PDB file of C-alpha atoms and ligand atoms in Angstrom:
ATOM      1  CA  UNK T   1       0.000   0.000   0.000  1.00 44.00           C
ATOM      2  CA  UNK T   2       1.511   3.174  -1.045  1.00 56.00           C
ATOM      3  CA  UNK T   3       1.465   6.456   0.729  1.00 92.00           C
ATOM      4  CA  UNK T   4       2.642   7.322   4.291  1.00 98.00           C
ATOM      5  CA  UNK T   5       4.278   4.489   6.275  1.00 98.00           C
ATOM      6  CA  UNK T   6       5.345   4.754   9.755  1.00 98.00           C
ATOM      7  CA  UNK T   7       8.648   2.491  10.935  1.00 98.00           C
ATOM      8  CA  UNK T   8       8.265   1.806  14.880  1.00 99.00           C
ATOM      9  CA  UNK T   9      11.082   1.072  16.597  1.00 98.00           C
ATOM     10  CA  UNK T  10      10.926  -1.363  19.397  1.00 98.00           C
ATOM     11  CA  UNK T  11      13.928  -3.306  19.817  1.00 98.00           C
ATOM     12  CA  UNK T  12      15.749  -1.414  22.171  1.00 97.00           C
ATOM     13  CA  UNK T  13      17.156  -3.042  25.564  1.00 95.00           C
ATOM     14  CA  UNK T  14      15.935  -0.156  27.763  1.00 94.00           C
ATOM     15  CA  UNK T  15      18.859  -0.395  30.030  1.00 93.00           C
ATOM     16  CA  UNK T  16      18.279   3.174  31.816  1.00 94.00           C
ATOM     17  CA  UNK T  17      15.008   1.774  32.977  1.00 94.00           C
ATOM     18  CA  UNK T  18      16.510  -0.408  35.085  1.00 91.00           C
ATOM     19  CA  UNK T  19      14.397  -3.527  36.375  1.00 77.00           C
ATOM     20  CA  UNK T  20      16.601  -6.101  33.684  1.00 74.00           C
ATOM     21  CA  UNK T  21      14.965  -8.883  34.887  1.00 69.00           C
ATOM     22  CA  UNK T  22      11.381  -7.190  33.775  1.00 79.00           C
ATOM     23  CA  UNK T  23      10.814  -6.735  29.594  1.00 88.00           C
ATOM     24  CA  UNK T  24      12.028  -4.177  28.323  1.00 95.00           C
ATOM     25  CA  UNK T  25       9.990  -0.421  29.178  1.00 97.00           C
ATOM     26  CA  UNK T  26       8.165  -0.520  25.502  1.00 98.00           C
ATOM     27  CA  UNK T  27       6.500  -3.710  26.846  1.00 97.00           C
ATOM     28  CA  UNK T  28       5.277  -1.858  30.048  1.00 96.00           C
ATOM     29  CA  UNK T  29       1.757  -1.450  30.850  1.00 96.00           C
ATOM     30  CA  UNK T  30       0.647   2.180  30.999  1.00 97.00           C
ATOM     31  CA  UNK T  31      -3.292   2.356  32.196  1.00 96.00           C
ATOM     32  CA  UNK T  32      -3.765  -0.806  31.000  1.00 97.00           C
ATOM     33  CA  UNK T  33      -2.350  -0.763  27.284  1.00 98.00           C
ATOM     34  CA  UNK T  34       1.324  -1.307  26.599  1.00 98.00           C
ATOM     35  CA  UNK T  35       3.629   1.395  25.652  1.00 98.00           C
ATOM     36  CA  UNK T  36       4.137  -0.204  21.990  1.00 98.00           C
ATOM     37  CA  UNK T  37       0.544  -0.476  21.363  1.00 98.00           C
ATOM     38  CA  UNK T  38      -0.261   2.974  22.000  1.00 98.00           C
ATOM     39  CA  UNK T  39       2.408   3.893  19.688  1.00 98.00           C
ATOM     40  CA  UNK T  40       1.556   1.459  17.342  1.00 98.00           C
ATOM     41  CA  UNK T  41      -2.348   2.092  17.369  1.00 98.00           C
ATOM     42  CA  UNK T  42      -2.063   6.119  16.991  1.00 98.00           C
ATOM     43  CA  UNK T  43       0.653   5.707  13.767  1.00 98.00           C
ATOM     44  CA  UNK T  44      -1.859   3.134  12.323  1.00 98.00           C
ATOM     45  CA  UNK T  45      -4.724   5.950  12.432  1.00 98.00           C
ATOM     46  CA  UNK T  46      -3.261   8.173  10.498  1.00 98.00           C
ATOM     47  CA  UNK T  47      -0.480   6.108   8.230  1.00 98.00           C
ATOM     48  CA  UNK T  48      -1.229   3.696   5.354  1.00 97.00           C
ATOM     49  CA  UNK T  49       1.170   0.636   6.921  1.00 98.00           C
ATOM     50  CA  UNK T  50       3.143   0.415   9.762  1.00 98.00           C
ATOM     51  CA  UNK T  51       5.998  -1.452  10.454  1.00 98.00           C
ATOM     52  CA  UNK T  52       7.376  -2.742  13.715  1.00 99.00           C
ATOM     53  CA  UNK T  53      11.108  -3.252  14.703  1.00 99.00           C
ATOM     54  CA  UNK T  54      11.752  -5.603  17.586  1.00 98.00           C
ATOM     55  CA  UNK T  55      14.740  -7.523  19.374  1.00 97.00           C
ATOM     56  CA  UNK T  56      15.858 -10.695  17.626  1.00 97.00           C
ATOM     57  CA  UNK T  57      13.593 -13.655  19.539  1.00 96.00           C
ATOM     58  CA  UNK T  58      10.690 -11.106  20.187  1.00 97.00           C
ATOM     59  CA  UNK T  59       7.370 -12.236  18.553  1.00 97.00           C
ATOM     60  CA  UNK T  60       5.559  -9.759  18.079  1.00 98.00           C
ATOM     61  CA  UNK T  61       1.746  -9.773  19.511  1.00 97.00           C
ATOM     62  CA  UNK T  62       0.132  -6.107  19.676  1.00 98.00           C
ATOM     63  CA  UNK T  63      -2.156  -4.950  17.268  1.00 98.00           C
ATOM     64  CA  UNK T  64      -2.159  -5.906  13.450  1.00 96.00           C
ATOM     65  CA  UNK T  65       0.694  -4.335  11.431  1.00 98.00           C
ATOM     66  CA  UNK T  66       1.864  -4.790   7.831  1.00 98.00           C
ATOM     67  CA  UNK T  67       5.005  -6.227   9.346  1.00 98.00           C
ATOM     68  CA  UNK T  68       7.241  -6.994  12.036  1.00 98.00           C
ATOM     69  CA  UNK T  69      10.997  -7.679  11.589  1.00 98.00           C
ATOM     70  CA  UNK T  70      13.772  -7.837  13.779  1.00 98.00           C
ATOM     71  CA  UNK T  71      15.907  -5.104  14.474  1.00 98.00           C
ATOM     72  CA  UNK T  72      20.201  -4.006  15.102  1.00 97.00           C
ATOM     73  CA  UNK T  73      22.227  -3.263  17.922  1.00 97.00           C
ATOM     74  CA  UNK T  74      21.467   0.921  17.298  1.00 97.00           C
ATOM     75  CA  UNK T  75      18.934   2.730  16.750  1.00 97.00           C
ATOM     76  CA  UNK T  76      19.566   3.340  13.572  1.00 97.00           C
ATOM     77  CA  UNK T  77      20.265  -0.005  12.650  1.00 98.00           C
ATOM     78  CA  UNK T  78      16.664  -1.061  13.968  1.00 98.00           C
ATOM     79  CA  UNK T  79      15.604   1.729  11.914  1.00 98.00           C
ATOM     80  CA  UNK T  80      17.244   0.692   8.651  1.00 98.00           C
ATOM     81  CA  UNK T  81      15.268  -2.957   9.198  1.00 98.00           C
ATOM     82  CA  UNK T  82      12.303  -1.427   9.309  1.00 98.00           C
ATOM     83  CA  UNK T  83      12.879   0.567   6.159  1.00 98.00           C
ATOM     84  CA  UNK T  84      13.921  -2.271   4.344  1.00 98.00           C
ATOM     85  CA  UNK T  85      10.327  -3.457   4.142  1.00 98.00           C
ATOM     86  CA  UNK T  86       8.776  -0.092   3.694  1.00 98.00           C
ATOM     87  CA  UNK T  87       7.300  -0.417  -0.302  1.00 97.00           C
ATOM     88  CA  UNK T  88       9.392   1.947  -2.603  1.00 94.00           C
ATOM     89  CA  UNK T  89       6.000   3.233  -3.695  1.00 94.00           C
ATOM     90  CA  UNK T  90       5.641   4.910  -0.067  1.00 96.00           C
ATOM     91  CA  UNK T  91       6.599   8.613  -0.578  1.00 96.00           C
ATOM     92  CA  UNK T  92       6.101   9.595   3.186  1.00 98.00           C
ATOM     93  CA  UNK T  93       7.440   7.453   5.687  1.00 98.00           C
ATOM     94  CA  UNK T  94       7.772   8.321   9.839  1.00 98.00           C
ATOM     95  CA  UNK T  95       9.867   7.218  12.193  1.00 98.00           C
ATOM     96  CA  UNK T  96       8.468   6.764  15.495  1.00 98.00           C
ATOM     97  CA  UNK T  97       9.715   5.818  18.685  1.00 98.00           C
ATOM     98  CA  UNK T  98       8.057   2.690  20.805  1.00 98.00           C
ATOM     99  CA  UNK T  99       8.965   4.635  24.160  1.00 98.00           C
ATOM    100  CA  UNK T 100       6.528   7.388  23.308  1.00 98.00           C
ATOM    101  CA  UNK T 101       3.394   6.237  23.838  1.00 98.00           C
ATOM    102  CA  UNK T 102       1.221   9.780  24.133  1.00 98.00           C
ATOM    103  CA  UNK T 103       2.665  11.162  20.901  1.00 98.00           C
ATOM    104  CA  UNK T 104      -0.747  12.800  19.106  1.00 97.00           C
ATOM    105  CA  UNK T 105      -2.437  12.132  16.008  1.00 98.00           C
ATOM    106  CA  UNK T 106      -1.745  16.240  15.171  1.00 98.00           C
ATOM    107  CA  UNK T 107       1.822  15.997  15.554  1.00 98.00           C
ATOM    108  CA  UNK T 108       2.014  12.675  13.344  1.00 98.00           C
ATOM    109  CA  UNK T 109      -0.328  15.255  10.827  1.00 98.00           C
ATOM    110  CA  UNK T 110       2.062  18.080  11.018  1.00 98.00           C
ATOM    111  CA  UNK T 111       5.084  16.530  10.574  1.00 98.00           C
ATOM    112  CA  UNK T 112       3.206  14.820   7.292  1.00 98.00           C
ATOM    113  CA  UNK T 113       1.983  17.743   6.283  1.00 98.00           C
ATOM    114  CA  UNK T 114       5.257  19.422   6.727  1.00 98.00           C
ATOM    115  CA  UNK T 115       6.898  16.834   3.904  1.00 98.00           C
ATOM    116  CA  UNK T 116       3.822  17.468   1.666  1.00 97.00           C
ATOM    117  CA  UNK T 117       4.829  20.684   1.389  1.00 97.00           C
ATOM    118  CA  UNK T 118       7.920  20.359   0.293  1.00 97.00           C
ATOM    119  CA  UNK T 119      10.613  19.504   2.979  1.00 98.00           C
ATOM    120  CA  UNK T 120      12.879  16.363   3.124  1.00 98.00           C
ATOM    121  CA  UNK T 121      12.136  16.191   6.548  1.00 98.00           C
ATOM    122  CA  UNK T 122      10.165  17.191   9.707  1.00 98.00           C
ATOM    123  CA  UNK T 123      10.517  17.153  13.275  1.00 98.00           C
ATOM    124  CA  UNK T 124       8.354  17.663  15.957  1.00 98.00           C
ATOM    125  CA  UNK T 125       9.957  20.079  18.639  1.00 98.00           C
ATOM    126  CA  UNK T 126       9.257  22.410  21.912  1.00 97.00           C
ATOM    127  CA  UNK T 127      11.161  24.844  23.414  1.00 96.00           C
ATOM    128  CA  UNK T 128      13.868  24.584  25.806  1.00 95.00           C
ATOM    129  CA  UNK T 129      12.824  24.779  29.689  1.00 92.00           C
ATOM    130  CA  UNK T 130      16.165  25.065  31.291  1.00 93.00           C
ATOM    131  CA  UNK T 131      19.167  26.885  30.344  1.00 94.00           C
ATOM    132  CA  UNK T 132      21.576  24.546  28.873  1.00 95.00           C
ATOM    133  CA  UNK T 133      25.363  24.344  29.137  1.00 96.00           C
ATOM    134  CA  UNK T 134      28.145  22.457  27.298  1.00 96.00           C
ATOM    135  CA  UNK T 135      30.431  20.835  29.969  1.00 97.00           C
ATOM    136  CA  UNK T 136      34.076  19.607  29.229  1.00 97.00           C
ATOM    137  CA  UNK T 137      35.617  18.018  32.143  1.00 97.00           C
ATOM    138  CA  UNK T 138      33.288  18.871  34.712  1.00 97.00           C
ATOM    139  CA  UNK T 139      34.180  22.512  33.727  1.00 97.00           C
ATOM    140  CA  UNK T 140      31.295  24.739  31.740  1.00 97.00           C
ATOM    141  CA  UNK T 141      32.431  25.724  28.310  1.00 97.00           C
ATOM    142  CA  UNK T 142      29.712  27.486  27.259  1.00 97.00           C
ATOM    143  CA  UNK T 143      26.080  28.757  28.185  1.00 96.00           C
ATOM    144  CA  UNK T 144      24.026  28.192  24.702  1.00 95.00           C
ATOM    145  CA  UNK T 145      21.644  30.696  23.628  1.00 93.00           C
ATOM    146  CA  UNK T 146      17.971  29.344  24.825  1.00 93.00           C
ATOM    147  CA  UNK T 147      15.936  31.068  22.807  1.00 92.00           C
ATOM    148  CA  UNK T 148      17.729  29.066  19.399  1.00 93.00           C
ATOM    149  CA  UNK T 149      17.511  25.592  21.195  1.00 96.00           C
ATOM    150  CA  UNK T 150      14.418  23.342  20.963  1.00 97.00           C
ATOM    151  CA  UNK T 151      14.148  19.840  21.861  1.00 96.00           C
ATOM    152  CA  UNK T 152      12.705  17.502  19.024  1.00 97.00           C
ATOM    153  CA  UNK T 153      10.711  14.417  19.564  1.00 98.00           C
ATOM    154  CA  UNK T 154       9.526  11.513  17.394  1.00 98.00           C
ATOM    155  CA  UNK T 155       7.376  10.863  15.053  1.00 98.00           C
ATOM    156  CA  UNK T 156       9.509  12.234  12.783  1.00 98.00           C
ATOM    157  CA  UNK T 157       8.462  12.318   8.483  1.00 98.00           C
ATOM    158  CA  UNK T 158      10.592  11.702   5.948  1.00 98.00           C
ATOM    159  CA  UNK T 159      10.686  11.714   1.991  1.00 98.00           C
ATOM    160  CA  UNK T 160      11.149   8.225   1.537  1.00 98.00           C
ATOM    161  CA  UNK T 161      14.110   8.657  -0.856  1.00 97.00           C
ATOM    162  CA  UNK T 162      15.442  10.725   1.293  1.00 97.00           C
ATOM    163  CA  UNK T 163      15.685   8.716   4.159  1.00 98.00           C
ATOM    164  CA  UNK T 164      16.678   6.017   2.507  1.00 98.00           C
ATOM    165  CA  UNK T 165      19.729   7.709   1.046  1.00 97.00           C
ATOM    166  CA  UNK T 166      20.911   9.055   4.635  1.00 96.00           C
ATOM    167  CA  UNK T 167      20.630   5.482   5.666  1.00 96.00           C
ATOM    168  CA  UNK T 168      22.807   4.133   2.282  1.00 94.00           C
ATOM    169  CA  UNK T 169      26.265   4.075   4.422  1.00 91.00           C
ATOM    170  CA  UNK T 170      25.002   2.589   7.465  1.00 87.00           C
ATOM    171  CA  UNK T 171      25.895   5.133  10.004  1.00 90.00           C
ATOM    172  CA  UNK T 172      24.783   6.125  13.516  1.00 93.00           C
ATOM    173  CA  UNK T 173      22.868   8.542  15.457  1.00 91.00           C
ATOM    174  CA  UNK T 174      20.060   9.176  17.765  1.00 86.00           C
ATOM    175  CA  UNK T 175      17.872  11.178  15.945  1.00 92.00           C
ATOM    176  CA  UNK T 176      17.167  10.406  11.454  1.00 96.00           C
ATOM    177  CA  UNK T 177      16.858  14.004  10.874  1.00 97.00           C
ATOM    178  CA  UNK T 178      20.039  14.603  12.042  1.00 96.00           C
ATOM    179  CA  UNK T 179      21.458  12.281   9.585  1.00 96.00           C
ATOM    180  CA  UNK T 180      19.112  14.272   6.402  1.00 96.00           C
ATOM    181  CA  UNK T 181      20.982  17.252   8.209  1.00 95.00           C
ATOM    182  CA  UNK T 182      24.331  16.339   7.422  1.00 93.00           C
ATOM    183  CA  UNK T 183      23.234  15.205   4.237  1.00 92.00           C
ATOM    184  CA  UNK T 184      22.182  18.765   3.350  1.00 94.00           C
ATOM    185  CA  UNK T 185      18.679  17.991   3.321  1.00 96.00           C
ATOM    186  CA  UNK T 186      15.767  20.517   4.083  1.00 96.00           C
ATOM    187  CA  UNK T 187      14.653  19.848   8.029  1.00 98.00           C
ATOM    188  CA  UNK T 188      11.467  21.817   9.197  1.00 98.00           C
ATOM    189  CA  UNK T 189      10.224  22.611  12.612  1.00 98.00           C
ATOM    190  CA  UNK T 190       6.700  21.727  13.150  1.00 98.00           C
ATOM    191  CA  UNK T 191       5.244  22.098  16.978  1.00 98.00           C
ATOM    192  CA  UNK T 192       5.957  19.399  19.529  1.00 98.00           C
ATOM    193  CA  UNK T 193       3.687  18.292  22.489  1.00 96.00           C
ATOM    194  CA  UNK T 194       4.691  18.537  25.455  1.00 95.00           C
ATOM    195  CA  UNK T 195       2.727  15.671  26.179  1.00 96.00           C
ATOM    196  CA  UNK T 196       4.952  13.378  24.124  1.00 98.00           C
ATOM    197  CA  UNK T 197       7.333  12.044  26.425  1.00 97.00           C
ATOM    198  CA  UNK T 198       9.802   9.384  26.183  1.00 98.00           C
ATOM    199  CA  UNK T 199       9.616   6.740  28.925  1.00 97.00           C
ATOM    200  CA  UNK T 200      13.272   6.549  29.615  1.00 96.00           C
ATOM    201  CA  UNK T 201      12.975   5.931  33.485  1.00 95.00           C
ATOM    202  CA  UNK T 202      10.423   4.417  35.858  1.00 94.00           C
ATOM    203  CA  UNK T 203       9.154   7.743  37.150  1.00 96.00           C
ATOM    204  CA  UNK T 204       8.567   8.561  33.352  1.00 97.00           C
ATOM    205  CA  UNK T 205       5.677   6.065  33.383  1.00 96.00           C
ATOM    206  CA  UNK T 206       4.402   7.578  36.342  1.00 97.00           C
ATOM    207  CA  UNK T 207       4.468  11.198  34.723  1.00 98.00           C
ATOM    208  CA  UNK T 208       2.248   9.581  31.555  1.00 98.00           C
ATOM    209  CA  UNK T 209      -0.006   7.782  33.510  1.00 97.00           C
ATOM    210  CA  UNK T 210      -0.628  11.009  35.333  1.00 97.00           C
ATOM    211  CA  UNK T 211      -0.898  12.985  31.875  1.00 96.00           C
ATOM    212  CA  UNK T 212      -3.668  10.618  30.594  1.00 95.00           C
ATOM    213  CA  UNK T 213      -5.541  10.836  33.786  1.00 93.00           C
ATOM    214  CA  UNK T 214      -6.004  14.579  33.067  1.00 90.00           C
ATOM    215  CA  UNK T 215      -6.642  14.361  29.844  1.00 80.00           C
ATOM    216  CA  UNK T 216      -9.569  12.157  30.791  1.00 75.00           C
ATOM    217  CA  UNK T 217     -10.954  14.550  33.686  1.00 62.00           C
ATOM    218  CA  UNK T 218     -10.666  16.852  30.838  1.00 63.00           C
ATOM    219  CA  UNK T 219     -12.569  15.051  28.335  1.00 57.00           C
ATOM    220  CA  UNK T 220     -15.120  14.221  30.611  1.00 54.00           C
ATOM    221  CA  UNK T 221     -15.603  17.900  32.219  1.00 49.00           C
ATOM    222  CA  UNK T 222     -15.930  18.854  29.026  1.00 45.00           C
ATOM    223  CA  UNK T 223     -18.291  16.467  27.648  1.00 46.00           C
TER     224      UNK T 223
HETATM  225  N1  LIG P   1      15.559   1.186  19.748  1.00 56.86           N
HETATM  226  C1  LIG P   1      15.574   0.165  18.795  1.00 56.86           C
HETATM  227  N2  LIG P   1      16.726  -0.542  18.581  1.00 56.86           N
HETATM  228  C2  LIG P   1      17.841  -0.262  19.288  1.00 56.86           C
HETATM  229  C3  LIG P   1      17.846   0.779  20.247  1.00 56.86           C
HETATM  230  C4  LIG P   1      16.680   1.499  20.456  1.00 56.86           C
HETATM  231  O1  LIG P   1      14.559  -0.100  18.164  1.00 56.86           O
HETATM  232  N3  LIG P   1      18.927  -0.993  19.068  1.00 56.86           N
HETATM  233  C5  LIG P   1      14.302   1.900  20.012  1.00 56.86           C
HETATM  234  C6  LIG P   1      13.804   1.763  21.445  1.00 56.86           C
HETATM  235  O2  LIG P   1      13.073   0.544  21.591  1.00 56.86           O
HETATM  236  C7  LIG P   1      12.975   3.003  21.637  1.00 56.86           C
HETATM  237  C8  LIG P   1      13.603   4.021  20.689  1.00 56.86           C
HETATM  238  O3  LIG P   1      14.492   3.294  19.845  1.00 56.86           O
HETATM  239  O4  LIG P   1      11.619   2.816  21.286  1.00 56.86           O
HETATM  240  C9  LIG P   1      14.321   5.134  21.427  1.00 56.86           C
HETATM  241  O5  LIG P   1      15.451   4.611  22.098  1.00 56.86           O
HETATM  242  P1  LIG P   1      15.717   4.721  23.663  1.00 56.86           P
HETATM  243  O6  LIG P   1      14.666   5.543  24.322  1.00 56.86           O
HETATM  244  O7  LIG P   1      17.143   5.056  23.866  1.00 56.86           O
HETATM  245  O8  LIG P   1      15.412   3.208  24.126  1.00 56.86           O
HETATM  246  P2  LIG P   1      16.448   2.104  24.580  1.00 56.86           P
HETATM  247  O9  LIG P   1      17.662   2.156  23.734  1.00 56.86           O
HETATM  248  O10 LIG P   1      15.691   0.840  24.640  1.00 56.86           O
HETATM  249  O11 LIG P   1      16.768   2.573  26.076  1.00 56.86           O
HETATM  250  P3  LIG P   1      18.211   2.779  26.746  1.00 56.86           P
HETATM  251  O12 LIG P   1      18.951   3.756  25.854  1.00 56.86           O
HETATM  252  O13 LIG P   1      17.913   3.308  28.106  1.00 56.86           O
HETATM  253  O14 LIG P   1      18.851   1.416  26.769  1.00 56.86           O
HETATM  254 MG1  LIG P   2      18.910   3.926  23.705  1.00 56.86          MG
END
């Protein structure tokens, strides 16, 4: 099926979660629903397919996707499995981590949108809270201007080609759009959510399950 794909990755060991003996956090229950599925379930409202990436050994059993492959040691490795079965038909395709499970259906829209209109890539991103300094040695280097800096979150959209191409030489990094970046490739801004966290630590979970509790006093006040 042609059209906008999203790529979730899911085969990370979570290892700044802590509990090893536990699955990994993706797996974790979050008011009921796991962390993948949410992700999962709100990229399959608003893409055409959606692939997930998981650990070699990991079967996967969440909602139905187009596919499910195993992903690499990085990141970006896990990405460039999942992008391997993405059709070359696809002109839109997302990357979108498993660890955010409140991501919105607008920000998957904007970044979309975003590539629609013309840009290689698009990241979702809010502004900076705290001030942030570059350390060297336990020694500060540098204050960096706040009012530049934003923080950027997943999903992040892609022109298929263009991802692919960043991807050719297998290299590494935390973030895709950084590697369209150094590839010269057009990166826009669209607006983040400050909602869209990344469970990266216990207390993380606690903070989401907390978030979608409002969110339902909300809906229901307001209904
Ligand atoms: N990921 C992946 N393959 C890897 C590493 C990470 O698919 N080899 C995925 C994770 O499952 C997660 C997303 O990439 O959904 C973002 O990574 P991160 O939050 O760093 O997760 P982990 O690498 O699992 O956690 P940690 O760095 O604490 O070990
Ligand atoms: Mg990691």
């Amino acid at each position: 099926m042609p059209g906008v794909w999203a790529v979730v990755v899911a085969a990370g060991r979570g290892e700044r979660f802590g509990e090893p003996s536990r699955p990994p956090k993706q797996f974790a229950e979050l008011d009921g629903v796991r962390v993948v599925d949410r992700a999962v379930l709100t990229a399959q409202s608003v893409c055409d397919g959606v692939v997930v990436v998981l650990a070699e050994g990991v079967a996967w059993d969440g909602p139905a996707v187009d596919a499910a492959v195993t992903g690499g040691a990085t990141r970006s490795a896990s990405v460039r499995a999942g992008l391997d079965v993405v059709p070359d038909d696809c002109d839109v395709v997302l990357v979108h981590d498993a660890a955010r499970p409140l991501a919105s259906r607008a920000v998957f829209e904007r970044v979309i949108d975003a590539v629609r209109a013309g840009a290689d890539a698009a990241v979702p991103a809010i502004p900076v809270a705290d001030t942030v300094k570059e350390v060297e040695r336990g020694r500060v280097v540098s204050t960096l201007p706040r009012d530049r800096l934003v923080v950027v979150q997943t999903p992040q959209a892609f022109r298929t080609v263009v991802l692919r191409a960043a991807h050719a030489d297998g290299p590494d990094a935390t973030d895709d759009a950084a590697l369209v970046e150094a590839a010269g490739g057009a990166v826009a801004v669209v607006e983040g959510d400050p909602r869209n966290l990344k469970i990266t630590t216990p207390a993380d979970l606690t903070v989401a399950s907390a978030l979608l509790q409002s969110t339902a006093g909300t809906m229901k006040e307001g209904s």
